[in-house]
mmCIF file of C-alpha atoms in Angstrom:
data_model
loop_
_atom_site.group_PDB
_atom_site.id
_atom_site.type_symbol
_atom_site.label_atom_id
_atom_site.label_comp_id
_atom_site.label_asym_id
_atom_site.label_seq_id
_atom_site.Cartn_x
_atom_site.Cartn_y
_atom_site.Cartn_z
ATOM 1 C CA UNK A 1 135.108 133.612 82.046
ATOM 2 C CA UNK A 2 135.163 133.371 85.739
ATOM 3 C CA UNK A 3 137.836 134.212 88.315
ATOM 4 C CA UNK A 4 138.038 130.708 89.215
ATOM 5 C CA UNK A 5 137.923 129.676 85.931
ATOM 6 C CA UNK A 6 140.894 131.342 84.727
ATOM 7 C CA UNK A 7 143.459 130.701 87.520
ATOM 8 C CA UNK A 8 142.635 126.864 86.800
ATOM 9 C CA UNK A 9 143.779 127.226 83.185
ATOM 10 C CA UNK A 10 146.489 130.061 84.172
ATOM 11 C CA UNK A 11 147.555 127.555 86.909
ATOM 12 C CA UNK A 12 147.751 124.138 84.039
ATOM 13 C CA UNK A 13 149.372 126.574 81.549
ATOM 14 C CA UNK A 14 151.870 127.544 84.287
ATOM 15 C CA UNK A 15 152.635 123.953 85.229
ATOM 16 C CA UNK A 16 153.057 123.089 81.486
ATOM 17 C CA UNK A 17 155.812 125.833 81.424
ATOM 18 C CA UNK A 18 157.563 124.312 84.656
ATOM 19 C CA UNK A 19 157.811 120.753 82.233
ATOM 20 C CA UNK A 20 158.779 123.439 79.865
ATOM 21 C CA UNK A 21 155.992 121.461 77.003
ATOM 22 C CA UNK A 22 154.519 125.097 76.854
ATOM 23 C CA UNK A 23 153.958 125.710 73.260
ATOM 24 C CA UNK A 24 154.033 129.816 71.298
ATOM 25 C CA UNK A 25 150.385 129.415 71.036
ATOM 26 C CA UNK A 26 150.096 128.646 74.945
ATOM 27 C CA UNK A 27 152.134 131.378 75.817
ATOM 28 C CA UNK A 28 150.384 133.639 74.110
ATOM 29 C CA UNK A 29 146.840 132.591 75.929
ATOM 30 C CA UNK A 30 148.725 132.626 79.058
ATOM 31 C CA UNK A 31 148.989 136.386 78.738
ATOM 32 C CA UNK A 32 145.996 136.823 77.575
ATOM 33 C CA UNK A 33 144.755 135.212 80.607
ATOM 34 C CA UNK A 34 146.999 136.694 83.318
ATOM 35 C CA UNK A 35 145.774 140.019 81.904
ATOM 36 C CA UNK A 36 141.992 139.186 81.533
ATOM 37 C CA UNK A 37 142.462 138.133 85.372
ATOM 38 C CA UNK A 38 144.044 141.653 86.441
ATOM 39 C CA UNK A 39 141.776 143.176 84.773
ATOM 40 C CA UNK A 40 138.598 141.054 86.477
ATOM 41 C CA UNK A 41 140.481 141.492 89.791
ATOM 42 C CA UNK A 42 140.980 145.222 89.541
ATOM 43 C CA UNK A 43 137.164 145.576 88.804
ATOM 44 C CA UNK A 44 135.926 143.574 91.686
ATOM 45 C CA UNK A 45 138.811 145.167 93.932
ATOM 46 C CA UNK A 46 137.309 148.457 93.067
ATOM 47 C CA UNK A 47 133.740 147.605 93.696
ATOM 48 C CA UNK A 48 134.596 145.971 97.073
ATOM 49 C CA UNK A 49 136.536 149.331 97.809
ATOM 50 C CA UNK A 50 132.873 151.735 96.749
ATOM 51 C CA UNK A 51 131.379 149.609 99.746
ATOM 52 C CA UNK A 52 133.602 150.871 102.880
ATOM 53 C CA UNK A 53 133.301 153.456 104.802
ATOM 54 C CA UNK A 54 136.023 154.201 106.742
ATOM 55 C CA UNK A 55 135.092 155.638 110.946
ATOM 56 C CA UNK A 56 137.026 156.477 113.991
ATOM 57 C CA UNK A 57 136.932 155.629 117.320
ATOM 58 C CA UNK A 58 133.939 157.857 117.728
ATOM 59 C CA UNK A 59 131.838 156.804 115.339
ATOM 60 C CA UNK A 60 132.869 159.682 112.549
ATOM 61 C CA UNK A 61 133.208 159.423 108.932
ATOM 62 C CA UNK A 62 136.877 159.712 108.263
ATOM 63 C CA UNK A 63 136.134 157.931 104.594
ATOM 64 C CA UNK A 64 139.271 159.534 102.556
ATOM 65 C CA UNK A 65 138.021 161.758 99.873
ATOM 66 C CA UNK A 66 139.493 160.239 97.265
ATOM 67 C CA UNK A 67 137.315 156.696 97.517
ATOM 68 C CA UNK A 68 134.214 159.058 98.495
ATOM 69 C CA UNK A 69 134.492 160.505 94.634
ATOM 70 C CA UNK A 70 134.528 156.711 93.373
ATOM 71 C CA UNK A 71 131.260 155.630 95.209
ATOM 72 C CA UNK A 72 127.941 155.651 93.285
ATOM 73 C CA UNK A 73 125.986 159.128 94.067
ATOM 74 C CA UNK A 74 122.538 158.381 95.771
ATOM 75 C CA UNK A 75 119.931 159.937 93.881
ATOM 76 C CA UNK A 76 117.085 161.064 95.978
ATOM 77 C CA UNK A 77 113.741 161.044 94.340
#
């Protein structure tokens, strides 16, 4: 399920919760959808971090070592 679809359903359930008409099954579904959303968000965020390169004013690479370690290594053929 795409993140936009997850958010739509999560928001629908949140509205039902505000109205006080959320069933126990829907509460469980809401929890599962929130967990799935967080998992997808974290995965996408990590993929974004892998593409970042930090440079200083002189143009030197100052990317933190921790970030460099998670970047995929470029294989030379």
